[in-house]
Amino acid sequence: MTPHGDLPAPQQGLLLTHFLTVRDVAVSRRFYADVFGGEVVMEENPAIVKVANTWIIMNPGGGPTPDKPGVTLEAPQDGARVSGFLNVRVADIAAFYTHAAANGAGFLTEPVDRGSELRCYFRDPDGYLIEVGQSTGLLVGIQAATPAGSS
């Protein structure tokens, strides 16, 4: 790890990163490096793990700051209700599933065939939901059916 190696700092334009409020930076940093084969770019303050073509940035929660008044950051409290999640696309879901499970990922189910894709979910150490999917039918124009009762 080099302190100024592969930081998410564009030379022009923009790039997207994903920030997670975590309870234990070391545990989360190790999880994202091990499960996703990521490179630890910074150990902490904030922890940054480069995963494929993006960066996961992690720091403990905290109260409001001058640039985000009235906003408190905290890790998820209720795993049954989710307003967003990390969506990871893979070339080979069976290989990823095997690797991730061997490195501590506890999946909600095995990959499910939804016609348009193979898909499964797991949680990180703080309870963040992560979807892993492999496009299959979607590549030939097959879309997933809309679940009954949703729009």
PDB file of C-alpha atoms in Angstrom:
ATOM      1  CA  MET A   1       0.000   0.000   0.000  1.00  0.00           C
ATOM      2  CA  THR A   2       1.327   3.402  -0.949  1.00  0.00           C
ATOM      3  CA  PRO A   3      -0.074   6.520   0.695  1.00  0.00           C
ATOM      4  CA  HIS A   4      -0.517   8.348  -2.619  1.00  0.00           C
ATOM      5  CA  GLY A   5      -0.812   5.326  -4.914  1.00  0.00           C
ATOM      6  CA  ASP A   6      -4.217   4.847  -6.485  1.00  0.00           C
ATOM      7  CA  LEU A   7      -6.324   7.437  -4.700  1.00  0.00           C
ATOM      8  CA  PRO A   8      -9.707   8.352  -6.194  1.00  0.00           C
ATOM      9  CA  ALA A   9      -8.522  11.742  -7.486  1.00  0.00           C
ATOM     10  CA  PRO A  10      -9.531  12.431 -11.104  1.00  0.00           C
ATOM     11  CA  GLN A  11      -7.235  14.488 -13.318  1.00  0.00           C
ATOM     12  CA  GLN A  12     -10.338  15.810 -15.098  1.00  0.00           C
ATOM     13  CA  GLY A  13     -14.073  15.308 -14.940  1.00  0.00           C
ATOM     14  CA  LEU A  14     -15.354  13.099 -12.154  1.00  0.00           C
ATOM     15  CA  LEU A  15     -15.411   9.580 -10.820  1.00  0.00           C
ATOM     16  CA  LEU A  16     -17.789   7.876  -8.420  1.00  0.00           C
ATOM     17  CA  THR A  17     -16.861   6.287  -5.119  1.00  0.00           C
ATOM     18  CA  HIS A  18     -19.041   4.653  -2.493  1.00  0.00           C
ATOM     19  CA  PHE A  19     -18.836   5.803   1.151  1.00  0.00           C
ATOM     20  CA  LEU A  20     -19.832   3.506   4.004  1.00  0.00           C
ATOM     21  CA  THR A  21     -20.212   4.451   7.645  1.00  0.00           C
ATOM     22  CA  VAL A  22     -18.749   1.489   9.539  1.00  0.00           C
ATOM     23  CA  ARG A  23     -18.486   0.336  13.148  1.00  0.00           C
ATOM     24  CA  ASP A  24     -14.978  -1.163  12.869  1.00  0.00           C
ATOM     25  CA  VAL A  25     -12.774   0.215  10.092  1.00  0.00           C
ATOM     26  CA  ALA A  26     -10.221  -2.630  10.234  1.00  0.00           C
ATOM     27  CA  VAL A  27     -12.901  -5.341   9.980  1.00  0.00           C
ATOM     28  CA  SER A  28     -14.687  -3.631   7.079  1.00  0.00           C
ATOM     29  CA  ARG A  29     -11.460  -2.791   5.253  1.00  0.00           C
ATOM     30  CA  ARG A  30     -10.347  -6.429   5.448  1.00  0.00           C
ATOM     31  CA  PHE A  31     -13.797  -7.672   4.345  1.00  0.00           C
ATOM     32  CA  TYR A  32     -13.849  -5.551   1.173  1.00  0.00           C
ATOM     33  CA  ALA A  33     -10.230  -6.386   0.353  1.00  0.00           C
ATOM     34  CA  ASP A  34     -10.712 -10.139   0.900  1.00  0.00           C
ATOM     35  CA  VAL A  35     -14.196 -10.709  -0.531  1.00  0.00           C
ATOM     36  CA  PHE A  36     -13.762  -8.472  -3.572  1.00  0.00           C
ATOM     37  CA  GLY A  37     -10.010  -8.903  -4.065  1.00  0.00           C
ATOM     38  CA  GLY A  38      -9.605  -5.186  -3.455  1.00  0.00           C
ATOM     39  CA  GLU A  39      -6.424  -3.200  -2.943  1.00  0.00           C
ATOM     40  CA  VAL A  40      -6.110  -1.248   0.301  1.00  0.00           C
ATOM     41  CA  VAL A  41      -5.151   2.251  -0.823  1.00  0.00           C
ATOM     42  CA  MET A  42      -5.407   3.854   2.652  1.00  0.00           C
ATOM     43  CA  GLU A  43      -5.668   2.039   5.993  1.00  0.00           C
ATOM     44  CA  GLU A  44      -7.860   4.663   7.704  1.00  0.00           C
ATOM     45  CA  ASN A  45      -8.922   8.302   8.068  1.00  0.00           C
ATOM     46  CA  PRO A  46     -10.567   7.336   5.741  1.00  0.00           C
ATOM     47  CA  ALA A  47      -9.980   3.703   4.826  1.00  0.00           C
ATOM     48  CA  ILE A  48     -10.044   3.300   1.051  1.00  0.00           C
ATOM     49  CA  VAL A  49     -10.185  -0.009  -0.812  1.00  0.00           C
ATOM     50  CA  LYS A  50      -9.990   0.007  -4.593  1.00  0.00           C
ATOM     51  CA  VAL A  51     -12.280  -2.691  -6.000  1.00  0.00           C
ATOM     52  CA  ALA A  52     -12.135  -3.186  -9.770  1.00  0.00           C
ATOM     53  CA  ASN A  53     -12.956   0.225 -11.234  1.00  0.00           C
ATOM     54  CA  THR A  54     -14.274   1.944  -8.089  1.00  0.00           C
ATOM     55  CA  TRP A  55     -13.310   2.738  -4.516  1.00  0.00           C
ATOM     56  CA  ILE A  56     -15.044   1.890  -1.246  1.00  0.00           C
ATOM     57  CA  ILE A  57     -14.387   4.598   1.340  1.00  0.00           C
ATOM     58  CA  MET A  58     -15.017   3.741   5.004  1.00  0.00           C
ATOM     59  CA  ASN A  59     -15.024   5.765   8.205  1.00  0.00           C
ATOM     60  CA  PRO A  60     -16.759   5.590  11.589  1.00  0.00           C
ATOM     61  CA  GLY A  61     -19.976   7.517  12.070  1.00  0.00           C
ATOM     62  CA  GLY A  62     -20.247  10.889  13.668  1.00  0.00           C
ATOM     63  CA  GLY A  63     -22.298  13.971  14.200  1.00  0.00           C
ATOM     64  CA  PRO A  64     -22.826  17.031  12.069  1.00  0.00           C
ATOM     65  CA  THR A  65     -19.881  18.920  10.604  1.00  0.00           C
ATOM     66  CA  PRO A  66     -19.765  22.426   9.118  1.00  0.00           C
ATOM     67  CA  ASP A  67     -20.203  21.032   5.593  1.00  0.00           C
ATOM     68  CA  LYS A  68     -23.108  18.714   6.523  1.00  0.00           C
ATOM     69  CA  PRO A  69     -25.025  20.524   9.291  1.00  0.00           C
ATOM     70  CA  GLY A  70     -27.842  18.549  10.853  1.00  0.00           C
ATOM     71  CA  VAL A  71     -26.586  15.229   9.404  1.00  0.00           C
ATOM     72  CA  THR A  72     -25.380  12.319  11.556  1.00  0.00           C
ATOM     73  CA  LEU A  73     -23.650   9.341   9.933  1.00  0.00           C
ATOM     74  CA  GLU A  74     -24.286   5.876  11.356  1.00  0.00           C
ATOM     75  CA  ALA A  75     -24.079   2.280  10.208  1.00  0.00           C
ATOM     76  CA  PRO A  76     -27.368   0.485   9.428  1.00  0.00           C
ATOM     77  CA  GLN A  77     -29.543  -0.250  12.452  1.00  0.00           C
ATOM     78  CA  ASP A  78     -32.276  -2.397  10.884  1.00  0.00           C
ATOM     79  CA  GLY A  79     -31.276  -4.980   8.282  1.00  0.00           C
ATOM     80  CA  ALA A  80     -34.894  -5.580   7.269  1.00  0.00           C
ATOM     81  CA  ARG A  81     -35.300  -2.087   5.781  1.00  0.00           C
ATOM     82  CA  VAL A  82     -32.937  -0.869   3.091  1.00  0.00           C
ATOM     83  CA  SER A  83     -33.013   2.309   1.004  1.00  0.00           C
ATOM     84  CA  GLY A  84     -29.963   1.574  -1.128  1.00  0.00           C
ATOM     85  CA  PHE A  85     -27.356  -1.100  -1.686  1.00  0.00           C
ATOM     86  CA  LEU A  86     -24.133  -1.834  -3.473  1.00  0.00           C
ATOM     87  CA  ASN A  87     -24.782  -3.527  -6.827  1.00  0.00           C
ATOM     88  CA  VAL A  88     -21.883  -5.616  -8.106  1.00  0.00           C
ATOM     89  CA  ARG A  89     -21.834  -7.123 -11.593  1.00  0.00           C
ATOM     90  CA  VAL A  90     -19.642 -10.163 -12.199  1.00  0.00           C
ATOM     91  CA  ALA A  91     -18.679 -12.248 -15.216  1.00  0.00           C
ATOM     92  CA  ASP A  92     -18.997 -15.569 -13.357  1.00  0.00           C
ATOM     93  CA  ILE A  93     -21.382 -15.586 -10.405  1.00  0.00           C
ATOM     94  CA  ALA A  94     -20.612 -19.193  -9.437  1.00  0.00           C
ATOM     95  CA  ALA A  95     -16.898 -18.415  -9.105  1.00  0.00           C
ATOM     96  CA  PHE A  96     -17.591 -15.185  -7.200  1.00  0.00           C
ATOM     97  CA  TYR A  97     -20.071 -16.914  -4.885  1.00  0.00           C
ATOM     98  CA  THR A  98     -17.540 -19.635  -4.030  1.00  0.00           C
ATOM     99  CA  HIS A  99     -14.713 -17.135  -3.467  1.00  0.00           C
ATOM    100  CA  ALA A 100     -16.815 -14.710  -1.421  1.00  0.00           C
ATOM    101  CA  ALA A 101     -18.310 -17.434   0.787  1.00  0.00           C
ATOM    102  CA  ALA A 102     -14.808 -18.814   1.456  1.00  0.00           C
ATOM    103  CA  ASN A 103     -13.762 -15.310   2.536  1.00  0.00           C
ATOM    104  CA  GLY A 104     -16.562 -14.704   5.007  1.00  0.00           C
ATOM    105  CA  ALA A 105     -19.564 -13.540   2.980  1.00  0.00           C
ATOM    106  CA  GLY A 106     -22.814 -14.916   4.398  1.00  0.00           C
ATOM    107  CA  PHE A 107     -25.286 -15.027   1.519  1.00  0.00           C
ATOM    108  CA  LEU A 108     -29.036 -14.696   2.030  1.00  0.00           C
ATOM    109  CA  THR A 109     -29.553 -17.328  -0.707  1.00  0.00           C
ATOM    110  CA  GLU A 110     -27.557 -19.062  -3.400  1.00  0.00           C
ATOM    111  CA  PRO A 111     -27.709 -17.326  -6.807  1.00  0.00           C
ATOM    112  CA  VAL A 112     -31.270 -17.254  -8.153  1.00  0.00           C
ATOM    113  CA  ASP A 113     -32.051 -17.363 -11.882  1.00  0.00           C
ATOM    114  CA  ARG A 114     -34.380 -14.437 -12.642  1.00  0.00           C
ATOM    115  CA  GLY A 115     -34.416 -14.958 -16.405  1.00  0.00           C
ATOM    116  CA  SER A 116     -32.551 -11.745 -17.152  1.00  0.00           C
ATOM    117  CA  GLU A 117     -29.780 -12.435 -14.660  1.00  0.00           C
ATOM    118  CA  LEU A 118     -28.452 -14.687 -11.942  1.00  0.00           C
ATOM    119  CA  ARG A 119     -28.557 -12.803  -8.650  1.00  0.00           C
ATOM    120  CA  CYS A 120     -27.928 -13.169  -4.923  1.00  0.00           C
ATOM    121  CA  TYR A 121     -27.397 -10.928  -1.889  1.00  0.00           C
ATOM    122  CA  PHE A 122     -25.171 -10.854   1.169  1.00  0.00           C
ATOM    123  CA  ARG A 123     -24.325  -8.360   3.910  1.00  0.00           C
ATOM    124  CA  ASP A 124     -21.056  -6.781   4.923  1.00  0.00           C
ATOM    125  CA  PRO A 125     -19.924  -6.730   8.595  1.00  0.00           C
ATOM    126  CA  ASP A 126     -22.045  -3.623   9.291  1.00  0.00           C
ATOM    127  CA  GLY A 127     -25.186  -5.029   7.688  1.00  0.00           C
ATOM    128  CA  TYR A 128     -25.013  -3.190   4.361  1.00  0.00           C
ATOM    129  CA  LEU A 129     -26.800  -5.170   1.677  1.00  0.00           C
ATOM    130  CA  ILE A 130     -24.774  -6.130  -1.396  1.00  0.00           C
ATOM    131  CA  GLU A 131     -26.307  -7.504  -4.589  1.00  0.00           C
ATOM    132  CA  VAL A 132     -24.162  -9.633  -6.881  1.00  0.00           C
ATOM    133  CA  GLY A 133     -25.480 -10.312 -10.344  1.00  0.00           C
ATOM    134  CA  GLN A 134     -24.446 -11.829 -13.636  1.00  0.00           C
ATOM    135  CA  SER A 135     -26.336 -10.667 -16.707  1.00  0.00           C
ATOM    136  CA  THR A 136     -27.625 -13.626 -18.709  1.00  0.00           C
ATOM    137  CA  GLY A 137     -30.955 -13.212 -20.511  1.00  0.00           C
ATOM    138  CA  LEU A 138     -30.608  -9.438 -20.312  1.00  0.00           C
ATOM    139  CA  LEU A 139     -27.804  -9.738 -22.870  1.00  0.00           C
ATOM    140  CA  VAL A 140     -30.337 -11.058 -25.402  1.00  0.00           C
ATOM    141  CA  GLY A 141     -33.232  -8.757 -24.467  1.00  0.00           C
ATOM    142  CA  ILE A 142     -34.918 -10.790 -21.692  1.00  0.00           C
ATOM    143  CA  GLN A 143     -35.951  -8.579 -18.804  1.00  0.00           C
ATOM    144  CA  ALA A 144     -36.891  -9.716 -15.312  1.00  0.00           C
ATOM    145  CA  ALA A 145     -40.619  -9.966 -14.679  1.00  0.00           C
ATOM    146  CA  THR A 146     -42.061  -7.240 -12.474  1.00  0.00           C
ATOM    147  CA  PRO A 147     -43.016  -8.771  -9.110  1.00  0.00           C
ATOM    148  CA  ALA A 148     -46.746  -8.716  -8.392  1.00  0.00           C
ATOM    149  CA  GLY A 149     -47.818  -5.671  -6.440  1.00  0.00           C
ATOM    150  CA  SER A 150     -44.834  -3.491  -7.367  1.00  0.00           C
ATOM    151  CA  SER A 151     -44.382  -0.793  -9.911  1.00  0.00           C
TER     152      SER A 151
END
